[in-house]
PDB file of C-alpha atoms in Angstrom:
ATOM      1  CA  MET A   1      97.130-130.934  -6.570  1.00 51.00           C
ATOM      2  CA  GLU A   2      95.062-131.831  -9.710  1.00 69.00           C
ATOM      3  CA  GLN A   3      95.572-135.149 -11.355  1.00 86.00           C
ATOM      4  CA  GLU A   4      97.701-135.128 -14.496  1.00 94.00           C
ATOM      5  CA  LYS A   5      95.793-135.173 -17.752  1.00 97.00           C
ATOM      6  CA  ARG A   6      96.932-136.397 -21.215  1.00 98.00           C
ATOM      7  CA  ILE A   7      95.695-134.819 -24.404  1.00 98.00           C
ATOM      8  CA  ALA A   8      96.449-136.536 -27.736  1.00 98.00           C
ATOM      9  CA  VAL A   9      96.648-134.339 -30.869  1.00 98.00           C
ATOM     10  CA  VAL A  10      96.252-135.952 -34.336  1.00 98.00           C
ATOM     11  CA  ILE A  11      95.675-134.810 -37.905  1.00 97.00           C
ATOM     12  CA  ASP A  12      93.668-136.078 -40.869  1.00 97.00           C
ATOM     13  CA  PRO A  13      92.282-139.432 -40.039  1.00 98.00           C
ATOM     14  CA  HIS A  14      90.160-139.444 -43.240  1.00 97.00           C
ATOM     15  CA  LEU A  15      87.755-142.260 -42.220  1.00 98.00           C
ATOM     16  CA  VAL A  16      86.119-143.634 -45.347  1.00 96.00           C
ATOM     17  CA  GLU A  17      83.681-146.539 -45.931  1.00 95.00           C
ATOM     18  CA  ARG A  18      84.906-147.562 -49.395  1.00 93.00           C
ATOM     19  CA  ASN A  19      88.301-149.259 -49.130  1.00 95.00           C
ATOM     20  CA  PRO A  20      91.076-147.376 -51.014  1.00 92.00           C
ATOM     21  CA  ARG A  21      92.210-149.461 -53.884  1.00 90.00           C
ATOM     22  CA  CYS A  22      95.784-149.094 -52.773  1.00 93.00           C
ATOM     23  CA  ARG A  23      95.051-150.898 -49.463  1.00 95.00           C
ATOM     24  CA  LYS A  24      94.600-154.643 -48.972  1.00 96.00           C
ATOM     25  CA  ASP A  25      93.581-154.453 -45.361  1.00 97.00           C
ATOM     26  CA  ASN A  26      90.236-153.035 -44.095  1.00 97.00           C
ATOM     27  CA  PHE A  27      91.233-149.331 -44.036  1.00 97.00           C
ATOM     28  CA  PHE A  28      88.183-148.246 -42.068  1.00 98.00           C
ATOM     29  CA  GLU A  29      88.637-150.882 -39.373  1.00 98.00           C
ATOM     30  CA  THR A  30      92.361-150.099 -39.178  1.00 98.00           C
ATOM     31  CA  ALA A  31      91.689-146.343 -38.780  1.00 98.00           C
ATOM     32  CA  LEU A  32      89.094-146.915 -36.114  1.00 98.00           C
ATOM     33  CA  GLY A  33      91.558-149.085 -34.215  1.00 98.00           C
ATOM     34  CA  LYS A  34      94.020-146.180 -34.112  1.00 98.00           C
ATOM     35  CA  LEU A  35      91.368-143.778 -32.783  1.00 98.00           C
ATOM     36  CA  GLU A  36      90.443-146.343 -30.082  1.00 98.00           C
ATOM     37  CA  TYR A  37      94.070-146.686 -29.068  1.00 98.00           C
ATOM     38  CA  LEU A  38      94.367-142.999 -28.647  1.00 98.00           C
ATOM     39  CA  ALA A  39      91.155-142.815 -26.556  1.00 98.00           C
ATOM     40  CA  GLN A  40      92.386-145.743 -24.366  1.00 98.00           C
ATOM     41  CA  ASN A  41      95.730-144.061 -23.693  1.00 98.00           C
ATOM     42  CA  ASN A  42      94.701-140.440 -23.273  1.00 98.00           C
ATOM     43  CA  ASP A  43      92.075-138.434 -21.405  1.00 98.00           C
ATOM     44  CA  TYR A  44      91.191-136.388 -24.511  1.00 98.00           C
ATOM     45  CA  VAL A  45      91.827-136.696 -28.298  1.00 98.00           C
ATOM     46  CA  VAL A  46      91.966-133.564 -30.385  1.00 98.00           C
ATOM     47  CA  ILE A  47      91.541-133.967 -34.185  1.00 98.00           C
ATOM     48  CA  ALA A  48      92.898-131.143 -36.421  1.00 98.00           C
ATOM     49  CA  GLY A  49      90.358-131.540 -39.172  1.00 95.00           C
ATOM     50  CA  ASP A  50      89.298-134.092 -41.774  1.00 97.00           C
ATOM     51  CA  LEU A  51      88.012-136.768 -39.413  1.00 98.00           C
ATOM     52  CA  PHE A  52      86.183-137.955 -42.559  1.00 97.00           C
ATOM     53  CA  HIS A  53      87.243-138.327 -46.153  1.00 95.00           C
ATOM     54  CA  ILE A  54      83.664-137.676 -47.414  1.00 93.00           C
ATOM     55  CA  HIS A  55      81.294-135.303 -45.704  1.00 93.00           C
ATOM     56  CA  SER A  56      78.216-137.401 -45.951  1.00 93.00           C
ATOM     57  CA  ASN A  57      78.290-141.167 -45.376  1.00 95.00           C
ATOM     58  CA  SER A  58      75.975-144.151 -45.049  1.00 96.00           C
ATOM     59  CA  THR A  59      73.809-144.899 -42.000  1.00 97.00           C
ATOM     60  CA  TRP A  60      75.872-148.046 -41.328  1.00 97.00           C
ATOM     61  CA  PHE A  61      79.162-146.029 -41.387  1.00 97.00           C
ATOM     62  CA  PHE A  62      77.732-143.420 -38.994  1.00 97.00           C
ATOM     63  CA  ASN A  63      76.488-146.113 -36.650  1.00 98.00           C
ATOM     64  CA  VAL A  64      79.940-147.747 -36.462  1.00 98.00           C
ATOM     65  CA  VAL A  65      81.774-144.474 -35.779  1.00 98.00           C
ATOM     66  CA  TYR A  66      79.013-143.380 -33.401  1.00 98.00           C
ATOM     67  CA  SER A  67      79.366-146.577 -31.333  1.00 98.00           C
ATOM     68  CA  LEU A  68      83.128-145.979 -30.900  1.00 98.00           C
ATOM     69  CA  PHE A  69      82.681-142.289 -29.952  1.00 98.00           C
ATOM     70  CA  LYS A  70      79.770-143.069 -27.620  1.00 98.00           C
ATOM     71  CA  LYS A  71      82.057-145.642 -25.889  1.00 98.00           C
ATOM     72  CA  TYR A  72      84.542-142.858 -25.068  1.00 98.00           C
ATOM     73  CA  GLN A  73      82.004-139.980 -24.816  1.00 97.00           C
ATOM     74  CA  GLY A  74      83.580-136.732 -23.698  1.00 96.00           C
ATOM     75  CA  LYS A  75      87.027-137.646 -24.952  1.00 98.00           C
ATOM     76  CA  PHE A  76      86.907-136.641 -28.657  1.00 98.00           C
ATOM     77  CA  HIS A  77      87.273-133.044 -29.825  1.00 98.00           C
ATOM     78  CA  ALA A  78      87.660-131.882 -33.387  1.00 98.00           C
ATOM     79  CA  ILE A  79      87.702-128.845 -35.691  1.00 98.00           C
ATOM     80  CA  PRO A  80      86.020-129.087 -39.096  1.00 97.00           C
ATOM     81  CA  GLY A  81      88.269-129.876 -42.101  1.00 95.00           C
ATOM     82  CA  ASN A  82      87.527-129.273 -45.768  1.00 93.00           C
ATOM     83  CA  HIS A  83      86.531-132.961 -46.292  1.00 94.00           C
ATOM     84  CA  ASP A  84      84.169-132.848 -43.368  1.00 95.00           C
ATOM     85  CA  VAL A  85      81.822-130.119 -44.490  1.00 92.00           C
ATOM     86  CA  PHE A  86      79.914-129.712 -47.761  1.00 82.00           C
ATOM     87  CA  HIS A  87      81.665-126.920 -49.756  1.00 74.00           C
ATOM     88  CA  ARG A  88      83.330-125.796 -46.478  1.00 78.00           C
ATOM     89  CA  ASN A  89      80.011-124.298 -45.448  1.00 83.00           C
ATOM     90  CA  LEU A  90      79.351-124.674 -41.700  1.00 87.00           C
ATOM     91  CA  SER A  91      75.718-123.803 -42.135  1.00 87.00           C
ATOM     92  CA  ALA A  92      75.378-127.225 -43.863  1.00 88.00           C
ATOM     93  CA  LEU A  93      76.860-129.029 -40.850  1.00 92.00           C
ATOM     94  CA  ASP A  94      73.498-130.774 -40.174  1.00 92.00           C
ATOM     95  CA  LYS A  95      73.875-132.583 -43.464  1.00 93.00           C
ATOM     96  CA  THR A  96      77.206-134.094 -42.617  1.00 96.00           C
ATOM     97  CA  THR A  97      78.456-137.131 -40.701  1.00 97.00           C
ATOM     98  CA  LEU A  98      80.651-134.921 -38.600  1.00 97.00           C
ATOM     99  CA  GLY A  99      77.570-132.827 -37.705  1.00 97.00           C
ATOM    100  CA  SER A 100      75.598-135.918 -36.740  1.00 97.00           C
ATOM    101  CA  LEU A 101      78.254-136.924 -34.207  1.00 98.00           C
ATOM    102  CA  TYR A 102      78.247-133.364 -32.857  1.00 97.00           C
ATOM    103  CA  TYR A 103      74.466-133.149 -32.548  1.00 96.00           C
ATOM    104  CA  THR A 104      74.236-136.564 -30.871  1.00 97.00           C
ATOM    105  CA  ASP A 105      76.740-135.240 -28.334  1.00 97.00           C
ATOM    106  CA  VAL A 106      79.491-137.898 -28.749  1.00 98.00           C
ATOM    107  CA  LEU A 107      81.939-135.462 -30.377  1.00 98.00           C
ATOM    108  CA  SER A 108      82.762-131.913 -29.268  1.00 98.00           C
ATOM    109  CA  LEU A 109      83.197-129.742 -32.371  1.00 98.00           C
ATOM    110  CA  HIS A 110      85.037-126.423 -32.058  1.00 97.00           C
ATOM    111  CA  THR A 111      85.114-123.266 -34.180  1.00 96.00           C
ATOM    112  CA  THR A 112      85.952-120.910 -31.327  1.00 97.00           C
ATOM    113  CA  PRO A 113      88.648-121.171 -28.532  1.00 98.00           C
ATOM    114  CA  TRP A 114      88.110-123.803 -25.814  1.00 98.00           C
ATOM    115  CA  THR A 115      89.945-125.124 -22.812  1.00 97.00           C
ATOM    116  CA  LEU A 116      90.859-128.712 -21.969  1.00 96.00           C
ATOM    117  CA  ALA A 117      92.411-129.460 -18.524  1.00 95.00           C
ATOM    118  CA  GLY A 118      93.680-125.909 -18.260  1.00 95.00           C
ATOM    119  CA  VAL A 119      95.200-125.756 -21.777  1.00 97.00           C
ATOM    120  CA  GLU A 120      93.594-123.258 -24.167  1.00 97.00           C
ATOM    121  CA  PHE A 121      93.149-124.372 -27.814  1.00 98.00           C
ATOM    122  CA  VAL A 122      92.503-121.959 -30.606  1.00 98.00           C
ATOM    123  CA  PRO A 123      90.975-123.495 -33.760  1.00 98.00           C
ATOM    124  CA  VAL A 124      91.842-122.148 -37.209  1.00 98.00           C
ATOM    125  CA  LEU A 125      89.734-123.530 -40.090  1.00 97.00           C
ATOM    126  CA  ILE A 126      90.806-123.876 -43.669  1.00 93.00           C
ATOM    127  CA  ASN A 127      88.958-120.738 -44.741  1.00 92.00           C
ATOM    128  CA  THR A 128      89.865-118.631 -41.655  1.00 95.00           C
ATOM    129  CA  ASP A 129      91.473-115.311 -42.690  1.00 96.00           C
ATOM    130  CA  VAL A 130      94.855-115.029 -41.110  1.00 96.00           C
ATOM    131  CA  ASN A 131      93.951-111.524 -39.894  1.00 96.00           C
ATOM    132  CA  ASP A 132      91.017-113.016 -37.890  1.00 97.00           C
ATOM    133  CA  ILE A 133      93.280-115.289 -35.767  1.00 98.00           C
ATOM    134  CA  PRO A 134      93.878-113.764 -32.361  1.00 98.00           C
ATOM    135  CA  VAL A 135      97.456-113.134 -31.271  1.00 98.00           C
ATOM    136  CA  ASP A 136      98.645-115.158 -28.245  1.00 98.00           C
ATOM    137  CA  GLU A 137     100.092-112.402 -26.029  1.00 98.00           C
ATOM    138  CA  THR A 138     101.098-114.902 -23.325  1.00 97.00           C
ATOM    139  CA  ASN A 139     102.736-117.468 -25.578  1.00 98.00           C
ATOM    140  CA  THR A 140     100.945-120.217 -23.761  1.00 97.00           C
ATOM    141  CA  LYS A 141      98.110-121.273 -26.057  1.00 98.00           C
ATOM    142  CA  VAL A 142      97.903-124.138 -28.649  1.00 98.00           C
ATOM    143  CA  LEU A 143      96.821-123.317 -32.199  1.00 98.00           C
ATOM    144  CA  ILE A 144      94.992-126.173 -33.936  1.00 98.00           C
ATOM    145  CA  GLY A 145      94.874-125.335 -37.654  1.00 98.00           C
ATOM    146  CA  HIS A 146      93.658-127.111 -40.729  1.00 97.00           C
ATOM    147  CA  LYS A 147      95.910-125.284 -43.132  1.00 96.00           C
ATOM    148  CA  PHE A 148      98.985-125.883 -45.199  1.00 95.00           C
ATOM    149  CA  TYR A 149     102.377-124.354 -44.277  1.00 96.00           C
ATOM    150  CA  GLU A 150     103.746-122.001 -46.794  1.00 95.00           C
ATOM    151  CA  GLN A 151     102.099-123.618 -49.809  1.00 89.00           C
ATOM    152  CA  ASN A 152     102.316-120.890 -52.528  1.00 85.00           C
ATOM    153  CA  PHE A 153     100.012-122.783 -54.826  1.00 79.00           C
ATOM    154  CA  ASP A 154      97.243-122.214 -52.279  1.00 85.00           C
ATOM    155  CA  PRO A 155      98.151-119.243 -50.115  1.00 90.00           C
ATOM    156  CA  GLU A 156      94.573-118.732 -48.860  1.00 91.00           C
ATOM    157  CA  GLU A 157      94.784-122.159 -47.194  1.00 93.00           C
ATOM    158  CA  SER A 158      98.223-121.637 -45.761  1.00 96.00           C
ATOM    159  CA  LEU A 159      99.934-120.125 -42.790  1.00 97.00           C
ATOM    160  CA  PHE A 160     103.376-118.613 -43.447  1.00 97.00           C
ATOM    161  CA  ALA A 161     106.354-118.276 -41.222  1.00 98.00           C
ATOM    162  CA  ASP A 162     105.737-114.538 -40.752  1.00 98.00           C
ATOM    163  CA  ASP A 163     102.117-115.334 -39.665  1.00 98.00           C
ATOM    164  CA  ILE A 164     103.249-117.915 -37.068  1.00 98.00           C
ATOM    165  CA  ARG A 165     105.960-115.561 -35.768  1.00 98.00           C
ATOM    166  CA  ARG A 166     103.457-112.730 -35.376  1.00 98.00           C
ATOM    167  CA  LEU A 167     100.702-114.880 -33.791  1.00 98.00           C
ATOM    168  CA  ASN A 168     103.101-116.075 -31.127  1.00 98.00           C
ATOM    169  CA  TYR A 169     101.438-119.339 -30.044  1.00 98.00           C
ATOM    170  CA  ASN A 170     103.470-121.766 -27.958  1.00 98.00           C
ATOM    171  CA  LEU A 171     102.428-124.786 -30.026  1.00 98.00           C
ATOM    172  CA  VAL A 172     101.114-124.709 -33.625  1.00 98.00           C
ATOM    173  CA  PHE A 173      99.616-128.014 -34.987  1.00 98.00           C
ATOM    174  CA  LEU A 174      98.806-127.877 -38.719  1.00 98.00           C
ATOM    175  CA  GLY A 175      96.733-130.534 -40.513  1.00 95.00           C
ATOM    176  CA  HIS A 176      95.592-130.604 -44.174  1.00 94.00           C
ATOM    177  CA  ASP A 177      99.087-131.635 -45.390  1.00 91.00           C
ATOM    178  CA  HIS A 178      99.416-135.418 -44.867  1.00 94.00           C
ATOM    179  CA  LYS A 179     103.160-135.456 -45.147  1.00 94.00           C
ATOM    180  CA  PRO A 180     105.236-135.814 -41.922  1.00 96.00           C
ATOM    181  CA  TYR A 181     107.826-133.113 -41.126  1.00 97.00           C
ATOM    182  CA  SER A 182     110.298-132.594 -38.279  1.00 96.00           C
ATOM    183  CA  GLU A 183     109.258-130.148 -35.566  1.00 97.00           C
ATOM    184  CA  ASP A 184     110.274-126.636 -36.528  1.00 98.00           C
ATOM    185  CA  PHE A 185     110.810-123.556 -34.389  1.00 98.00           C
ATOM    186  CA  ILE A 186     109.637-120.127 -35.603  1.00 98.00           C
ATOM    187  CA  GLY A 187     109.951-117.187 -33.294  1.00 98.00           C
ATOM    188  CA  ASN A 188     108.496-118.338 -29.898  1.00 98.00           C
ATOM    189  CA  SER A 189     106.476-121.117 -31.574  1.00 98.00           C
ATOM    190  CA  SER A 190     106.982-124.801 -32.082  1.00 98.00           C
ATOM    191  CA  LEU A 191     105.460-125.861 -35.426  1.00 98.00           C
ATOM    192  CA  ILE A 192     104.305-129.469 -35.503  1.00 98.00           C
ATOM    193  CA  ARG A 193     103.175-131.423 -38.577  1.00 98.00           C
ATOM    194  CA  MET A 194     103.500-135.076 -37.806  1.00 97.00           C
ATOM    195  CA  GLY A 195     101.643-136.366 -40.817  1.00 96.00           C
ATOM    196  CA  SER A 196      98.223-137.975 -41.124  1.00 98.00           C
ATOM    197  CA  LEU A 197      96.942-140.601 -38.673  1.00 98.00           C
ATOM    198  CA  THR A 198      96.233-142.869 -41.574  1.00 97.00           C
ATOM    199  CA  ARG A 199      97.825-143.779 -44.929  1.00 96.00           C
ATOM    200  CA  ILE A 200      95.110-143.300 -47.504  1.00 92.00           C
ATOM    201  CA  ASP A 201      97.341-142.790 -50.562  1.00 90.00           C
ATOM    202  CA  THR A 202     100.615-143.980 -52.079  1.00 90.00           C
ATOM    203  CA  GLN A 203     102.909-141.069 -51.500  1.00 90.00           C
ATOM    204  CA  TYR A 204     106.482-142.164 -51.133  1.00 91.00           C
ATOM    205  CA  TYR A 205     106.700-141.099 -47.480  1.00 93.00           C
ATOM    206  CA  ASN A 206     104.070-143.641 -46.556  1.00 95.00           C
ATOM    207  CA  LYS A 207     106.345-146.432 -47.409  1.00 94.00           C
ATOM    208  CA  ASP A 208     108.480-146.324 -44.272  1.00 92.00           C
ATOM    209  CA  ARG A 209     107.190-143.565 -41.973  1.00 95.00           C
ATOM    210  CA  GLU A 210     105.962-144.097 -38.381  1.00 97.00           C
ATOM    211  CA  ILE A 211     102.423-143.098 -37.508  1.00 98.00           C
ATOM    212  CA  LEU A 212     102.813-140.340 -34.905  1.00 98.00           C
ATOM    213  CA  TYR A 213     100.698-138.233 -32.528  1.00 98.00           C
ATOM    214  CA  TYR A 214     101.674-135.642 -29.911  1.00 98.00           C
ATOM    215  CA  GLN A 215     100.715-136.024 -26.286  1.00 98.00           C
ATOM    216  CA  ILE A 216     100.224-132.909 -24.215  1.00 98.00           C
ATOM    217  CA  THR A 217     100.575-133.531 -20.386  1.00 98.00           C
ATOM    218  CA  THR A 218      99.165-131.081 -17.964  1.00 96.00           C
ATOM    219  CA  SER A 219      98.207-130.855 -14.279  1.00 91.00           C
ATOM    220  CA  GLY A 220      95.437-128.378 -15.024  1.00 82.00           C
ATOM    221  CA  ASN A 221      97.214-125.243 -13.963  1.00 84.00           C
ATOM    222  CA  GLY A 222      97.896-123.966 -17.497  1.00 82.00           C
ATOM    223  CA  GLU A 223     101.405-125.347 -17.700  1.00 92.00           C
ATOM    224  CA  TYR A 224     102.118-128.351 -19.848  1.00 97.00           C
ATOM    225  CA  ASP A 225     104.717-130.462 -21.548  1.00 97.00           C
ATOM    226  CA  TYR A 226     104.429-132.281 -24.857  1.00 98.00           C
ATOM    227  CA  THR A 227     106.024-135.251 -26.441  1.00 98.00           C
ATOM    228  CA  GLN A 228     105.976-137.215 -29.682  1.00 98.00           C
ATOM    229  CA  LYS A 229     104.420-140.611 -29.506  1.00 98.00           C
ATOM    230  CA  VAL A 230     103.997-143.572 -31.963  1.00 98.00           C
ATOM    231  CA  VAL A 231     100.610-145.127 -32.733  1.00 98.00           C
ATOM    232  CA  PRO A 232     100.909-148.879 -33.195  1.00 97.00           C
ATOM    233  CA  HIS A 233     100.627-149.733 -36.880  1.00 97.00           C
ATOM    234  CA  LYS A 234     101.617-152.382 -39.370  1.00 97.00           C
ATOM    235  CA  PRO A 235     104.423-151.914 -41.928  1.00 97.00           C
ATOM    236  CA  ALA A 236     103.323-150.532 -45.262  1.00 96.00           C
ATOM    237  CA  LYS A 237     104.051-153.818 -47.014  1.00 96.00           C
ATOM    238  CA  GLU A 238     101.378-155.514 -44.872  1.00 97.00           C
ATOM    239  CA  VAL A 239      98.630-153.003 -45.598  1.00 97.00           C
ATOM    240  CA  TYR A 240      99.229-151.932 -49.217  1.00 96.00           C
ATOM    241  CA  SER A 241      98.513-154.029 -52.260  1.00 95.00           C
ATOM    242  CA  GLU A 242     101.634-155.251 -54.005  1.00 94.00           C
ATOM    243  CA  GLU A 243     100.958-153.020 -56.969  1.00 92.00           C
ATOM    244  CA  ALA A 244     100.659-150.011 -54.771  1.00 93.00           C
ATOM    245  CA  TYR A 245     103.633-150.827 -52.593  1.00 94.00           C
ATOM    246  CA  ASN A 246     105.886-151.285 -55.598  1.00 92.00           C
ATOM    247  CA  SER A 247     104.800-147.887 -56.966  1.00 87.00           C
ATOM    248  CA  MET A 248     106.020-146.136 -53.733  1.00 88.00           C
ATOM    249  CA  GLY A 249     109.428-144.781 -52.895  1.00 68.00           C
ATOM    250  CA  VAL A 250     110.710-144.179 -56.419  1.00 59.00           C
ATOM    251  CA  LYS A 251     114.038-142.300 -56.086  1.00 47.00           C
ATOM    252  CA  ASP A 252     113.452-139.529 -58.564  1.00 46.00           C
ATOM    253  CA  ILE A 253     110.024-138.882 -57.088  1.00 49.00           C
ATOM    254  CA  LYS A 254     111.333-138.854 -53.509  1.00 47.00           C
ATOM    255  CA  GLU A 255     113.895-136.253 -54.336  1.00 46.00           C
ATOM    256  CA  ARG A 256     111.354-133.641 -55.228  1.00 47.00           C
ATOM    257  CA  GLU A 257     108.365-132.132 -53.358  1.00 51.00           C
ATOM    258  CA  VAL A 258     105.208-134.068 -54.210  1.00 54.00           C
ATOM    259  CA  VAL A 259     101.575-133.183 -53.503  1.00 57.00           C
ATOM    260  CA  SER A 260      99.432-136.018 -52.309  1.00 62.00           C
ATOM    261  CA  PHE A 261      96.629-137.338 -54.398  1.00 55.00           C
ATOM    262  CA  VAL A 262      94.159-136.284 -51.698  1.00 63.00           C
ATOM    263  CA  GLN A 263      95.380-132.688 -52.124  1.00 61.00           C
ATOM    264  CA  ILE A 264      95.171-132.952 -55.914  1.00 59.00           C
ATOM    265  CA  GLY A 265      91.632-134.099 -55.470  1.00 60.00           C
ATOM    266  CA  ASP A 266      90.942-130.947 -53.427  1.00 63.00           C
ATOM    267  CA  VAL A 267      92.439-128.745 -56.055  1.00 59.00           C
ATOM    268  CA  LEU A 268      90.422-130.408 -58.896  1.00 55.00           C
ATOM    269  CA  ALA A 269      87.219-130.095 -56.814  1.00 57.00           C
ATOM    270  CA  LYS A 270      87.822-126.384 -56.468  1.00 57.00           C
ATOM    271  CA  LEU A 271      88.668-126.111 -60.152  1.00 53.00           C
ATOM    272  CA  THR A 272      85.431-127.863 -61.120  1.00 51.00           C
ATOM    273  CA  LYS A 273      83.401-125.655 -58.805  1.00 51.00           C
ATOM    274  CA  THR A 274      85.027-122.506 -60.102  1.00 50.00           C
ATOM    275  CA  THR A 275      84.564-123.338 -63.751  1.00 47.00           C
ATOM    276  CA  LYS A 276      81.199-124.955 -63.339  1.00 47.00           C
ATOM    277  CA  GLY A 277      82.524-128.207 -64.879  1.00 48.00           C
ATOM    278  CA  ILE A 278      83.976-126.633 -68.084  1.00 47.00           C
ATOM    279  CA  ASN A 279      87.540-127.612 -67.294  1.00 57.00           C
ATOM    280  CA  SER A 280      88.809-131.075 -66.349  1.00 72.00           C
ATOM    281  CA  LEU A 281      92.202-132.589 -65.798  1.00 73.00           C
ATOM    282  CA  ASP A 282      91.776-134.873 -68.784  1.00 77.00           C
ATOM    283  CA  ARG A 283      90.842-131.990 -71.110  1.00 78.00           C
ATOM    284  CA  THR A 284      93.629-129.850 -69.747  1.00 73.00           C
ATOM    285  CA  LEU A 285      96.246-132.570 -70.363  1.00 72.00           C
ATOM    286  CA  ARG A 286      94.956-133.179 -73.841  1.00 77.00           C
ATOM    287  CA  SER A 287      95.000-129.471 -74.646  1.00 73.00           C
ATOM    288  CA  LEU A 288      98.688-129.444 -73.689  1.00 66.00           C
ATOM    289  CA  LYS A 289      99.184-132.412 -76.043  1.00 69.00           C
ATOM    290  CA  ALA A 290     100.362-134.624 -73.223  1.00 70.00           C
ATOM    291  CA  PRO A 291     101.465-138.061 -74.545  1.00 72.00           C
ATOM    292  CA  GLU A 292      98.741-140.734 -74.234  1.00 77.00           C
ATOM    293  CA  ALA A 293     101.023-142.874 -72.148  1.00 70.00           C
ATOM    294  CA  SER A 294     101.401-140.097 -69.609  1.00 68.00           C
ATOM    295  CA  ILE A 295      97.690-139.535 -69.503  1.00 74.00           C
ATOM    296  CA  ALA A 296      97.094-143.247 -68.962  1.00 75.00           C
ATOM    297  CA  ASP A 297      99.636-143.263 -66.099  1.00 70.00           C
ATOM    298  CA  ILE A 298      98.093-140.247 -64.354  1.00 73.00           C
ATOM    299  CA  LYS A 299      94.622-141.897 -64.716  1.00 76.00           C
ATOM    300  CA  TRP A 300      95.923-145.114 -63.238  1.00 71.00           C
ATOM    301  CA  ARG A 301      97.472-143.288 -60.237  1.00 67.00           C
ATOM    302  CA  HIS A 302      94.177-141.589 -59.511  1.00 70.00           C
ATOM    303  CA  GLU A 303      92.316-144.863 -59.562  1.00 67.00           C
ATOM    304  CA  LEU A 304      94.980-146.443 -57.346  1.00 64.00           C
ATOM    305  CA  ASN A 305      94.416-143.784 -54.780  1.00 61.00           C
ATOM    306  CA  ASN A 306      90.616-143.727 -55.090  1.00 61.00           C
ATOM    307  CA  VAL A 307      90.568-140.270 -56.476  1.00 64.00           C
ATOM    308  CA  SER A 308      88.102-139.338 -59.245  1.00 69.00           C
ATOM    309  CA  TYR A 309      89.732-138.716 -62.624  1.00 70.00           C
ATOM    310  CA  THR A 310      87.789-136.569 -65.091  1.00 69.00           C
TER     311      THR A 310
END
């Protein structure tokens, strides 16, 4: 009988060298501590995209991350996220921090199906066409996707309920959306979106949520169980600045669906690329005759969350 193996699945660590303005702790150090905890308590760690917040980082930053991954060589597996790769172009992987970890053999990077301890994982990247995702006829495989779930504002980067039902995977993990959701069941599939491993912005849900990961347990014969686990973390009040903490959890904001500032940054980046810099958020707001006080508030919230405002 083979020895039992434990596989941790996490989403969106967003490691970044520059400390987000909203945090008063050392965000990078805190995030690395979480990854080390996962490596110490599991045989493998699978990251569903956006290991990094910026695709190319300093030599010092790379060396620190490399040292951690080298210490646990063979444990870390990842799929590329939109923040990991320049313009989502895998041919530019050699110019990225993610690629450097891959080429130095301390991180296994996957764009095609792979097997860990008898469990088959199928990666789905942000720009993967849903029609190119293979159907799981056996309902035994694990889909690791860096896509939204049913986001009509960005359907090309989403999987929808009908897609998940048709694809028939046993487990579907979706990253890209940092907000935590309860496990959902669609057809024969369990849809899991437990929220980002780190709290990089000031969305209301970061004020009191637990930091979660899922642990898959297998004996190597293809059969497995899974369970939700908590990653040790400090309360929001201890890691956020007082200004940021007080801006979180406003009742009228909490009662409606809110897109995170990281996602807003993604949308604006695509807008800028599409229009070759002609449009900007500031110009758009002013063309709509938004009040100056509102513009100032939006600009402040971008700065608070370390997102460029133009």
